Short mmCIF file of C-alpha atoms in Angstrom, two decimals:
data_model
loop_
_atom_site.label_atom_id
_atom_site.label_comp_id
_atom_site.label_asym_id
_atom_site.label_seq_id
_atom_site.Cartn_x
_atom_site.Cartn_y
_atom_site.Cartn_z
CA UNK A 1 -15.59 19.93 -12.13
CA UNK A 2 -14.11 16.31 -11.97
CA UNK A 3 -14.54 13.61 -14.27
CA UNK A 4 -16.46 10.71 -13.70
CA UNK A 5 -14.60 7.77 -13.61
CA UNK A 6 -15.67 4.39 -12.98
CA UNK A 7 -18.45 5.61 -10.41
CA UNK A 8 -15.76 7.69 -8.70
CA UNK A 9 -13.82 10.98 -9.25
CA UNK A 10 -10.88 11.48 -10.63
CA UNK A 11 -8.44 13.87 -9.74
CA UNK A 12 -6.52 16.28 -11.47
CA UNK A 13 -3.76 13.40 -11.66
CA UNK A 14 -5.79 11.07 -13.06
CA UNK A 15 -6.09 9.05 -10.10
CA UNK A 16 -8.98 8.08 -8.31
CA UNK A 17 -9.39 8.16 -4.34
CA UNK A 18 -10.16 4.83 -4.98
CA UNK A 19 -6.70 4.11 -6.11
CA UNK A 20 -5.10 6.05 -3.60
CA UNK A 21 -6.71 4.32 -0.77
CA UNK A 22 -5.68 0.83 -2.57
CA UNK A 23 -2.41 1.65 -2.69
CA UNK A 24 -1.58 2.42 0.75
CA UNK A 25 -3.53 -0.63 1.74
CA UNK A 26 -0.84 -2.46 -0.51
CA UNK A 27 2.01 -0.67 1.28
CA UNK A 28 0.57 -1.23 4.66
CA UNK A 29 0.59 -5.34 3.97
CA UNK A 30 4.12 -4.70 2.34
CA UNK A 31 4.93 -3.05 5.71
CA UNK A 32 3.46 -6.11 7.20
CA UNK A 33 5.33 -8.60 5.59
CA UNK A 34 8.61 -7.29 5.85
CA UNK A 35 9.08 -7.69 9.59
CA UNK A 36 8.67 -11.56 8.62
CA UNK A 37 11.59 -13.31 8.58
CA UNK A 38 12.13 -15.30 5.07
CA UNK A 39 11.02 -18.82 5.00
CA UNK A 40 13.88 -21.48 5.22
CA UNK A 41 13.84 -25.14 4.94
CA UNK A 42 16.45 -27.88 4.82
CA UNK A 43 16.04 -31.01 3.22
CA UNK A 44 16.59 -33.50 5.40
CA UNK A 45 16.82 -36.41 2.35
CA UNK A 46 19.45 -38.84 0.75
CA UNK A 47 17.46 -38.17 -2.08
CA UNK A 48 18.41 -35.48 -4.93
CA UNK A 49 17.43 -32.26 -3.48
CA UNK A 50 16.28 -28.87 -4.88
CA UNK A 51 18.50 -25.18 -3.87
CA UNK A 52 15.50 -25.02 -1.21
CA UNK A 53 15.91 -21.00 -1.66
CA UNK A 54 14.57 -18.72 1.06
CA UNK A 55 10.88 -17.45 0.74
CA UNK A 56 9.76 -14.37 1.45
CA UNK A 57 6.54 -13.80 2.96
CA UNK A 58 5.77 -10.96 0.49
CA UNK A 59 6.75 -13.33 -2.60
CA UNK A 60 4.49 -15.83 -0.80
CA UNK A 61 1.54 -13.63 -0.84
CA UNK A 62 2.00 -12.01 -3.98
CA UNK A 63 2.57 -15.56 -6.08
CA UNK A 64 -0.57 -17.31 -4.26
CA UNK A 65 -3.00 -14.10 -3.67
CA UNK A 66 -2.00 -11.27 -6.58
CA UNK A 67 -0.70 -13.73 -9.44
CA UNK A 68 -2.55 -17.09 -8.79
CA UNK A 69 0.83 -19.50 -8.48
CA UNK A 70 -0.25 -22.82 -6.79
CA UNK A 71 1.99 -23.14 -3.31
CA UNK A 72 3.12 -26.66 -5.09
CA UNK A 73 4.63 -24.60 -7.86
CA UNK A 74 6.20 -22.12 -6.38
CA UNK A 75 7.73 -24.57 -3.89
CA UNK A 76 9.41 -26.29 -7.19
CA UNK A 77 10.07 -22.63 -8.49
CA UNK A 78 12.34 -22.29 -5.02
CA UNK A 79 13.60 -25.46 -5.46
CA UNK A 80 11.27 -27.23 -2.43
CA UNK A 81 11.54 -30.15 -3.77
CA UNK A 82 13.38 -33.77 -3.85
CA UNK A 83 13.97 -36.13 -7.23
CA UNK A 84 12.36 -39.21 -6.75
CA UNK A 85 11.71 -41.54 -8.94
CA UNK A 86 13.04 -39.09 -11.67
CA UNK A 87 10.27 -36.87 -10.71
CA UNK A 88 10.18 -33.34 -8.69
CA UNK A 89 8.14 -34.00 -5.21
CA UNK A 90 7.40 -31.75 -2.42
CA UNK A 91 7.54 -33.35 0.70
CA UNK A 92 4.65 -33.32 3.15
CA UNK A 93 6.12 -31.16 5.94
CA UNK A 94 7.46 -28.73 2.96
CA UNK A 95 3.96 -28.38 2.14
CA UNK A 96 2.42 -27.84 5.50
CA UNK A 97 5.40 -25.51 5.83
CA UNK A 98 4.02 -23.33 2.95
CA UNK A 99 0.64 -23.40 3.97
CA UNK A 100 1.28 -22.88 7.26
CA UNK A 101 3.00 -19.48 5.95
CA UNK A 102 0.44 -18.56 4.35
CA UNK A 103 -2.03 -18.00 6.82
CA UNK A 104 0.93 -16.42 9.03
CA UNK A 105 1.20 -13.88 6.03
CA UNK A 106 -2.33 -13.36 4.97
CA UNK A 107 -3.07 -12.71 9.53
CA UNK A 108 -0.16 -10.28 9.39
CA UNK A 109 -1.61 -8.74 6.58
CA UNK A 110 -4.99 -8.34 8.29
CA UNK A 111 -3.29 -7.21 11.71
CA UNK A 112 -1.41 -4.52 9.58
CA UNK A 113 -4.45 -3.46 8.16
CA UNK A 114 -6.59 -3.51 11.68
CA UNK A 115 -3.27 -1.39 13.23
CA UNK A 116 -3.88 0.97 10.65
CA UNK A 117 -7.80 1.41 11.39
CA UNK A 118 -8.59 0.16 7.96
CA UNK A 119 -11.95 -1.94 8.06
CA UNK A 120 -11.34 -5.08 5.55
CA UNK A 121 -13.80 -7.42 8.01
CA UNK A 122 -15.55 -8.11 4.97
CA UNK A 123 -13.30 -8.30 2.32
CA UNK A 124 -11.44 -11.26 4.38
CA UNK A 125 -14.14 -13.30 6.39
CA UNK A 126 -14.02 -16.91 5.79
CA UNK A 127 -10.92 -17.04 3.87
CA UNK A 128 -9.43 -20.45 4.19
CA UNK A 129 -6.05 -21.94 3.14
CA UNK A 130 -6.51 -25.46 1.89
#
């Protein structure tokens, strides 16, 4: 007989179903994401610019949903920024840019999951990007 494992049962692996059905829901929003293209911006500044390094859309996701990185840091982390004043800034339309993405990402995530007849209605009602 199984073990009882966090209210569900484990299998002879060790894993639960619960697992197993997380983890293709993470592979279907990898899916997802990959047929993104990579988020590009050029700084269009005579101040000192960042590399402005492509974004992908999984990194995106990942750094704002999975690991909690504020879009404003991450843009600085990619080098979305200019030096003005001495001091790191990210532009207005770089921002919008990012947030913008991120509600492209997080609807092809959802889309990916509907495709796949997965039912997360209720795990992503009344998210909003802000």
């Amino acid at each position: 007989m199984p073990e009882v494992v966090d209210g569900g049962q484990q299998s002879a692996g060790g894993i639960t179903p619960h697992l197993i059905a997380v983890g293709q829901r993470v592979q279907i929003a990898q899916q997802g994401l990959a047929t993104l293209p990579d988020l590009r911006h050029r700084a269009r500044s005579s101040d000192e610019c960042g590399a402005h390094q492509p974004i992908s859309y999984r990194v995106l996701i990942d750094s704002v949903c999975v690991f909690g990185v504020d879009l404003a840091e991450l843009a600085l982390r990619k080098g979305w920024f200019v030096k003005r004043d001495g001091k790191h800034t990210i532009p207005k339309q770089q921002s919008q840019k990012l947030k913008a993405a991120l509600v492209e990402g997080l609807e092809a995530v959802r889309i990916s999951w509907k495709d796949a007849n997965i039912d997360v209605s209720k795990m992503v009602e009344g998210v909003e990007v802000g």
